[in-house]
Short mmCIF file of C-alpha atoms in Angstrom, two decimals:
data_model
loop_
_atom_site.label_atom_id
_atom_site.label_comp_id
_atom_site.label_asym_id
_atom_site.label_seq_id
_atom_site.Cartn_x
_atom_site.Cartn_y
_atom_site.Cartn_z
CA UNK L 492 2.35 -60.74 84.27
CA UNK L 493 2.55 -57.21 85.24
CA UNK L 494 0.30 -56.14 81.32
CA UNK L 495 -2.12 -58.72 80.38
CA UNK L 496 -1.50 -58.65 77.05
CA UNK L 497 -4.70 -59.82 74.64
CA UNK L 498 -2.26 -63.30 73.50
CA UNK L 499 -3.58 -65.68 70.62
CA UNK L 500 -1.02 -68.64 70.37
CA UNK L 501 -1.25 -70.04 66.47
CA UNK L 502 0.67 -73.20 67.60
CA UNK L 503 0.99 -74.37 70.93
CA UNK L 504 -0.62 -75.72 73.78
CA UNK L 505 -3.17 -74.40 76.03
CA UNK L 506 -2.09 -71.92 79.53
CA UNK L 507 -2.99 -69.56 81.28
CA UNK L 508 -1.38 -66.55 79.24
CA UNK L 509 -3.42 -66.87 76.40
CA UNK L 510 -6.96 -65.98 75.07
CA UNK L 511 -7.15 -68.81 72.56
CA UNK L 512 -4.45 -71.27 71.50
CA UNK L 513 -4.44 -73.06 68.16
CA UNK L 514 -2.60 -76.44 68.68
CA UNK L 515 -1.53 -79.00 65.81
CA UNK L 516 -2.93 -81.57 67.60
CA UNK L 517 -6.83 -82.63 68.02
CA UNK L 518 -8.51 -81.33 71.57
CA UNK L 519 -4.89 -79.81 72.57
CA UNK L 520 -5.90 -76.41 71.93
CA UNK L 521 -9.11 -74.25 71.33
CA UNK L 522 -8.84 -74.54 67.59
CA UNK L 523 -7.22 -77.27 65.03
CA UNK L 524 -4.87 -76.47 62.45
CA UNK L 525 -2.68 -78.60 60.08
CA UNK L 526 0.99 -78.30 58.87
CA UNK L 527 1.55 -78.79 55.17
CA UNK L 528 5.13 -79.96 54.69
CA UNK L 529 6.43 -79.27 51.23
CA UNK L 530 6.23 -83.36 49.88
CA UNK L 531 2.10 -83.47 51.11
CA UNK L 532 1.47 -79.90 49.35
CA UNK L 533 0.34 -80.92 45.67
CA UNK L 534 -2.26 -83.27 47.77
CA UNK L 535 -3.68 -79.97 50.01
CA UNK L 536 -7.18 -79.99 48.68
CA UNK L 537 -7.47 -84.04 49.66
CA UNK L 538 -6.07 -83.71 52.86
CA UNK L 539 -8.03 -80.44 54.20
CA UNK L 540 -11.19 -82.10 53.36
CA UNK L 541 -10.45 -85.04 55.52
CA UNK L 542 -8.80 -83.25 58.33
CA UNK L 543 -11.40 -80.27 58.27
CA UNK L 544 -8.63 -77.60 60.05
CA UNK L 545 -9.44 -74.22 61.86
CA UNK L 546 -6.31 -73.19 60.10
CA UNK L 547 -3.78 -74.23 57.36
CA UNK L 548 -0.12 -73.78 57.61
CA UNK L 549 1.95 -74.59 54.93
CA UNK L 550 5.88 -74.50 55.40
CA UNK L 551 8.04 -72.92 53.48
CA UNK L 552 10.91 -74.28 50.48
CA UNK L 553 12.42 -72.51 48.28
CA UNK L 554 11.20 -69.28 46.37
CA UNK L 555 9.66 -71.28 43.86
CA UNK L 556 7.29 -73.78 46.50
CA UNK L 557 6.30 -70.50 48.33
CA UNK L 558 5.08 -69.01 45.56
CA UNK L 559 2.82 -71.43 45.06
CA UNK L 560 2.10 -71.06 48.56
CA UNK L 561 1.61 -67.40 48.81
CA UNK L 562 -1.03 -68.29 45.57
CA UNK L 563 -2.91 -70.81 46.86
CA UNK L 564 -6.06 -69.93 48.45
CA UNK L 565 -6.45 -72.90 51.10
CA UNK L 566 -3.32 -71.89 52.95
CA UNK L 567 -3.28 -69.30 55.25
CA UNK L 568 0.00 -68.59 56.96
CA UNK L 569 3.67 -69.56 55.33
CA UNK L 570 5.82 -71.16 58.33
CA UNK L 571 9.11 -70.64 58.28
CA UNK L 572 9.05 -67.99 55.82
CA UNK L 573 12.76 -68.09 54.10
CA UNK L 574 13.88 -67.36 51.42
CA UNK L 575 11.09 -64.25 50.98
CA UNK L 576 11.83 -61.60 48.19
CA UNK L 577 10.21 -58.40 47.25
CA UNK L 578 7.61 -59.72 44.37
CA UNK L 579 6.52 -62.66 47.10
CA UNK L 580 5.66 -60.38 50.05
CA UNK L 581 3.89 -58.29 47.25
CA UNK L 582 1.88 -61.41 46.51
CA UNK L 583 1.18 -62.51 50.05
CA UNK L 584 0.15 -58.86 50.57
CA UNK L 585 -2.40 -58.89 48.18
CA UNK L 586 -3.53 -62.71 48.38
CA UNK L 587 -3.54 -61.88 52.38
CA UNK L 588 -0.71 -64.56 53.51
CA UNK L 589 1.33 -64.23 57.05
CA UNK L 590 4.55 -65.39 57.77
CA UNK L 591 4.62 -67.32 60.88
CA UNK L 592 8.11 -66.56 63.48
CA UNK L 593 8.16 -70.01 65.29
CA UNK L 594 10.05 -69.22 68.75
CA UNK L 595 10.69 -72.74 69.05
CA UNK L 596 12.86 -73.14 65.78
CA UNK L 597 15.20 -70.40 67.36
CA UNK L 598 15.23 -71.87 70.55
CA UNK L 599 16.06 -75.69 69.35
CA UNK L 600 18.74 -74.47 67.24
CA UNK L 601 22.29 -73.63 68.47
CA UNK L 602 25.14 -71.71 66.99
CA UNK L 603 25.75 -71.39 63.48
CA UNK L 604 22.25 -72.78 62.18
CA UNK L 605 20.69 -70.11 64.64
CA UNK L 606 22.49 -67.48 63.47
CA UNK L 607 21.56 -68.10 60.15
CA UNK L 608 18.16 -68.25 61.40
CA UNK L 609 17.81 -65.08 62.95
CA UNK L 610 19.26 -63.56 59.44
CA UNK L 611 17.14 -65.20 57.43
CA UNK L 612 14.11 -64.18 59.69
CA UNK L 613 15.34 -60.51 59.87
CA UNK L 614 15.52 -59.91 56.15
CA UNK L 615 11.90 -62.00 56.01
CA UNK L 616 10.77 -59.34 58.28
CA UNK L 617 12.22 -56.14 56.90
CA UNK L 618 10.50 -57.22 53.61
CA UNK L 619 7.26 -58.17 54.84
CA UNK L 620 7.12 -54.32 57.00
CA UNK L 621 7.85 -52.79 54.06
CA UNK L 622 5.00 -54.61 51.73
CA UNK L 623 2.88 -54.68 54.57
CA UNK L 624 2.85 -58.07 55.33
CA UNK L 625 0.91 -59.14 58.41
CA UNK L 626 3.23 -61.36 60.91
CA UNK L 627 2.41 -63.77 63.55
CA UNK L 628 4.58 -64.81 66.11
CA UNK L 629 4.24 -68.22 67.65
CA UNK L 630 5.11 -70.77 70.19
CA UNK L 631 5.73 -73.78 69.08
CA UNK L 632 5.53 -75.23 72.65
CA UNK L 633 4.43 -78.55 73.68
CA UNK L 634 4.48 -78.81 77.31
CA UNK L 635 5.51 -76.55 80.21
CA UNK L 636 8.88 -77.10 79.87
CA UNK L 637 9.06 -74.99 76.54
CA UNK L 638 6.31 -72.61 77.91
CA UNK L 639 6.95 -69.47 76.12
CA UNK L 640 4.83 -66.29 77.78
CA UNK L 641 3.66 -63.31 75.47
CA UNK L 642 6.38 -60.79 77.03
CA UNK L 643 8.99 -63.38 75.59
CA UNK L 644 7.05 -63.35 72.23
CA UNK L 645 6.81 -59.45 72.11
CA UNK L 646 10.62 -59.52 73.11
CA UNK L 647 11.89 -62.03 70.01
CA UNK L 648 9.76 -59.71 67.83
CA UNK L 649 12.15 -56.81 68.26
CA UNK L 650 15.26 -58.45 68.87
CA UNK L 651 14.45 -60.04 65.11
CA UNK L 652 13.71 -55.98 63.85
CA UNK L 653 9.70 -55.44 64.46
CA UNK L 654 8.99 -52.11 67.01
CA UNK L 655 7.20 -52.45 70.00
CA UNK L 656 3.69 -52.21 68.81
CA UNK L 657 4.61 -54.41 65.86
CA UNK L 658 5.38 -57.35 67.87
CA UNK L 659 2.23 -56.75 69.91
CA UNK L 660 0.02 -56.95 67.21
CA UNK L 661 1.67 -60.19 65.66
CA UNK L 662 0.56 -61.99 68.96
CA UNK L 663 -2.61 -60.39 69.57
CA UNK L 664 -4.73 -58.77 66.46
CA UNK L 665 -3.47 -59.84 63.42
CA UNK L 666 -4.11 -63.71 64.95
CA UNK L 667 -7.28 -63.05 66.23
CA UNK L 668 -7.69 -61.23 62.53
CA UNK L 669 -6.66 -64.37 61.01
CA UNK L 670 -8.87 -66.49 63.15
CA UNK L 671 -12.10 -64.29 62.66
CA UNK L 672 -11.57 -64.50 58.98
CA UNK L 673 -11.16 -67.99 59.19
CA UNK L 674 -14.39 -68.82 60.89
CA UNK L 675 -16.23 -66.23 58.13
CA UNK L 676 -15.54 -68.22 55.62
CA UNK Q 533 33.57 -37.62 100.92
CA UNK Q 534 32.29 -40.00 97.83
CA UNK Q 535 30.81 -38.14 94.75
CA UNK Q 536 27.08 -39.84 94.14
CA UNK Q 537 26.38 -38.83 90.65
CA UNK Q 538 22.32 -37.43 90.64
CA UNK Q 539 19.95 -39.43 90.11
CA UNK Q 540 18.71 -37.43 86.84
CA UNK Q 541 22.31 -38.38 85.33
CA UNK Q 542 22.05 -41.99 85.85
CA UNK Q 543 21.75 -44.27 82.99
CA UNK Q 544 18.15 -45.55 83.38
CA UNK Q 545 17.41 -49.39 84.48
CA UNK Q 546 14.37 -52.02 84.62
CA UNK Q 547 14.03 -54.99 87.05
CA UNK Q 548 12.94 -58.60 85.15
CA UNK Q 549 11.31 -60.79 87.88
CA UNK Q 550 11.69 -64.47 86.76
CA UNK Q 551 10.63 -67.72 87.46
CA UNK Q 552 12.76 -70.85 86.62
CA UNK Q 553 10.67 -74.36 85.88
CA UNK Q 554 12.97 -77.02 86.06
CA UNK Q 555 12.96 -80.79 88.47
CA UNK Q 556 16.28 -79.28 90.11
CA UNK Q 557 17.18 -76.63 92.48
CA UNK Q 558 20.31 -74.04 91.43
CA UNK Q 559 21.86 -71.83 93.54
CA UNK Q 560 22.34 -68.32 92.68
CA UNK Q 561 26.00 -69.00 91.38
CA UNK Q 562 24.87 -71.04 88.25
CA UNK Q 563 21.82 -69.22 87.71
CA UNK Q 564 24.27 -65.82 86.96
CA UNK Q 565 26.44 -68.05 85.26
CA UNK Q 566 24.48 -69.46 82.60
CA UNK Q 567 22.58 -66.05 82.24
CA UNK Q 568 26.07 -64.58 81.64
CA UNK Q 569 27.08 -67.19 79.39
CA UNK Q 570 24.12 -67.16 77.34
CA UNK Q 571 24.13 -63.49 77.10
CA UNK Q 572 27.65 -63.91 75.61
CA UNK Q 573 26.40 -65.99 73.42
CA UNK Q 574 24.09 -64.31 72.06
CA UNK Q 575 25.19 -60.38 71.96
CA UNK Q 576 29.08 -60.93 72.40
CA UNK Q 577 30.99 -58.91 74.77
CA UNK Q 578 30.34 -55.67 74.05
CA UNK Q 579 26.52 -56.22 73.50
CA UNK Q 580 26.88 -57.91 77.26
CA UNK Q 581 28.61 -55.20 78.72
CA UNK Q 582 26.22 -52.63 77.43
CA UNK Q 583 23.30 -54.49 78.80
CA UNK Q 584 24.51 -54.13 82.38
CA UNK Q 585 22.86 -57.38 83.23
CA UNK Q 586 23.30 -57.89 87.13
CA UNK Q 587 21.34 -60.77 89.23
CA UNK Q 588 20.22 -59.16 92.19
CA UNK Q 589 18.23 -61.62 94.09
CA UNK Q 590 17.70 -65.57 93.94
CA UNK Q 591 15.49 -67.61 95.74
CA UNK Q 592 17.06 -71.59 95.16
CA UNK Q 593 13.95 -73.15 96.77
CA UNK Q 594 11.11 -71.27 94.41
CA UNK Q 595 13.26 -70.49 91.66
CA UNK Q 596 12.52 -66.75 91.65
CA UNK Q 597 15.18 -64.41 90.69
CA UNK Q 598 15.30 -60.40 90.42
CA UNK Q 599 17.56 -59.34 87.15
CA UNK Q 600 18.48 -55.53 86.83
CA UNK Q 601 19.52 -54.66 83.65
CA UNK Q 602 19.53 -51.26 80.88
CA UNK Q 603 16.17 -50.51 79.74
CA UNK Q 604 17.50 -50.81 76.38
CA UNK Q 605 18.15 -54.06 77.02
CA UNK Q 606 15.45 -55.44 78.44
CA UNK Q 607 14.54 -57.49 75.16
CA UNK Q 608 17.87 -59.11 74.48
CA UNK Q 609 18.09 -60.39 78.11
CA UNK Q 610 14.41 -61.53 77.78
CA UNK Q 611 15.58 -63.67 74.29
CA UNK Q 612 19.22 -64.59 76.29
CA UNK Q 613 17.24 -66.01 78.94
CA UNK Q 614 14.65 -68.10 77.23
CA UNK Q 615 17.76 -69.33 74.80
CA UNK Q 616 19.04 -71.41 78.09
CA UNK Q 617 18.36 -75.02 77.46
CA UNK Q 618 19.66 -76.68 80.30
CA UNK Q 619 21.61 -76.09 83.51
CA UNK Q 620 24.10 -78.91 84.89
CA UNK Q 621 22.91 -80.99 82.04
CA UNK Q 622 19.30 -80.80 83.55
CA UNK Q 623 16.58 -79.09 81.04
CA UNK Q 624 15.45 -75.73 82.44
CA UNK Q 625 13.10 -72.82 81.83
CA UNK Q 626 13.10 -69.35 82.58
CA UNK Q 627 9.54 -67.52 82.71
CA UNK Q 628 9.28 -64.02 82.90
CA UNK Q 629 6.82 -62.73 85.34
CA UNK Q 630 6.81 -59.19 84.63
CA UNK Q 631 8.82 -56.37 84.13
CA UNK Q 632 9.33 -53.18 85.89
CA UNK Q 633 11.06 -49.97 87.16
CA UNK Q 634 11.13 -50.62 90.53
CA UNK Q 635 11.70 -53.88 92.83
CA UNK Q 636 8.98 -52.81 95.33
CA UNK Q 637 6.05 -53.00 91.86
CA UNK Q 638 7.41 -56.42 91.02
CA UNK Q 639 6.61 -57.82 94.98
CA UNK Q 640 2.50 -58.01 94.38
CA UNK Q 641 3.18 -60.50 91.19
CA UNK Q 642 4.73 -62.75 94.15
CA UNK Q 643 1.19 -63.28 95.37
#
């Protein structure tokens, strides 16, 4: 890479391009985080305390399930962040929530369904800039044959509407942010 | 003789060294095609044609190409390239390497 850019990877698997990769699976990365899906998220508390995760992501459902979400204090960062309205990105401002931008969804999707993705990931992200809501942009790769490299990350952040320095930051500080915080507590 | 317009007047360009990861070797032919193709996919014809997204050098045995394209661009050829899945039915992946102004600044991330 011509600029070594400071690169935290929230999900994916461990390369040289990054500083610190988070991976869902044990000993895959440098820390371990979990997924909630929507059916396992009334049983959170039960299932962080046996799986004892770096970080929790919890993915997103309708406005209603990512409310709860955005309110409850175990999760950290909302995957796939849609549908996101103006009183939710005013919660997960203030409760400290980020939306997670999962490369890989975009890539594994095809036509119609990825149009629809990039909209619904645009208007996620033109709310969560305006309410100041941090963003992190990750992988989502497995192997080497979906390696994604932190140029391509800074280059889906704009195409989906963040600026330059925007898209930097949601691969570089506001994970490591995230992270640090994480270990604090 | 042939008017060269200045240089000061020309629209302004960057060079995308990438690297391509797949078990198969492509020739320079369907490497421009399915960078084409997926660039029409993704911006449409007039979001193509703006981009002024040329291959200018291939290497089929290391997989190493040379794109030129707008440096407004630059970020929608980045996505249009990572958004090709496969080649001849074979999975591939394009990895940028760096990006740059010039060819000659791109040559030391060869080494």
């Amino acid at each position: 890479m011509l600029r070594n850019y400071f690169a935290v990877d929230l999900r994916g698997h461990k390369n040289e391009y990054f500083k610190t990769v988070v991976s869902l699976e044990k000993s895959k990365g440098d820390y371990y985080a979990i997924e909630l899906l929507p059916e396992y998220f009334p049983q959170r508390k039960k299932i962080i305390k046996k799986e004892k995760p770096d970080l929790v992501f919890a993915q997103g459902g309708d406005l209603i399930h990512n409310r709860k979400i955005l309110e409850s204090p175990e999760v950290d960062i909302l995957s796939k962040p849609y549908p996101i309205d103006d009183t939710l990105a005013k919660i997960a401002a203030r409760n400290d929530k980020a939306f997670e931008v999962c490369i890989n969804d975009i890539i594994s999707t095809h036509g119609y369904l990825r149009a629809r993705l990039l909209q619904s990931l645009m208007n996620t992200i033109k709310v969560a800039v305006r309410r100041d809501v941090f963003i992190v942009i990750s992988t989502g790769s497995t192997g080497p044959m979906d390696m994604i490299v932190p140029r391509e990350m800074v280059a889906f952040g704009t195409v989906l509407g963040l600026t330059y320095s925007q898209s930097k930051a949601a691969i570089g500080a506001v994970p490591d942010m995230i992270l640090e915080g994480r270990r604090q507590t | 003789m042939k008017y060269k317009m200045p240089k000061s007047q020309r629209d302004k360009k960057r060079y995308i060294m990438i690297r391509l990861i797949s078990h198969e070797k492509f020739i320079e032919e369907e490497a421009r095609r399915a960078l084409w193709q997926s660039m029409l996919a993704f911006k449409g014809e007039h979001g193509a044609a703006k981009s002024r997204v040329w291959m200018s050098s291939w290497d089929a045995d290391t997989g190493i190409g040379i794109i030129r394209c707008a440096i407004t661009s630059v970020d929608d050829v980045i996505v249009a390239l990572k958004l090709i899945s496969d080649i001849r039915k074979e999975a591939v992946n394009f990895i940028v390497l760096g990006v740059s102004g010039t060819i000659e600044s791109l040559k030391p991330l060869l080494n």
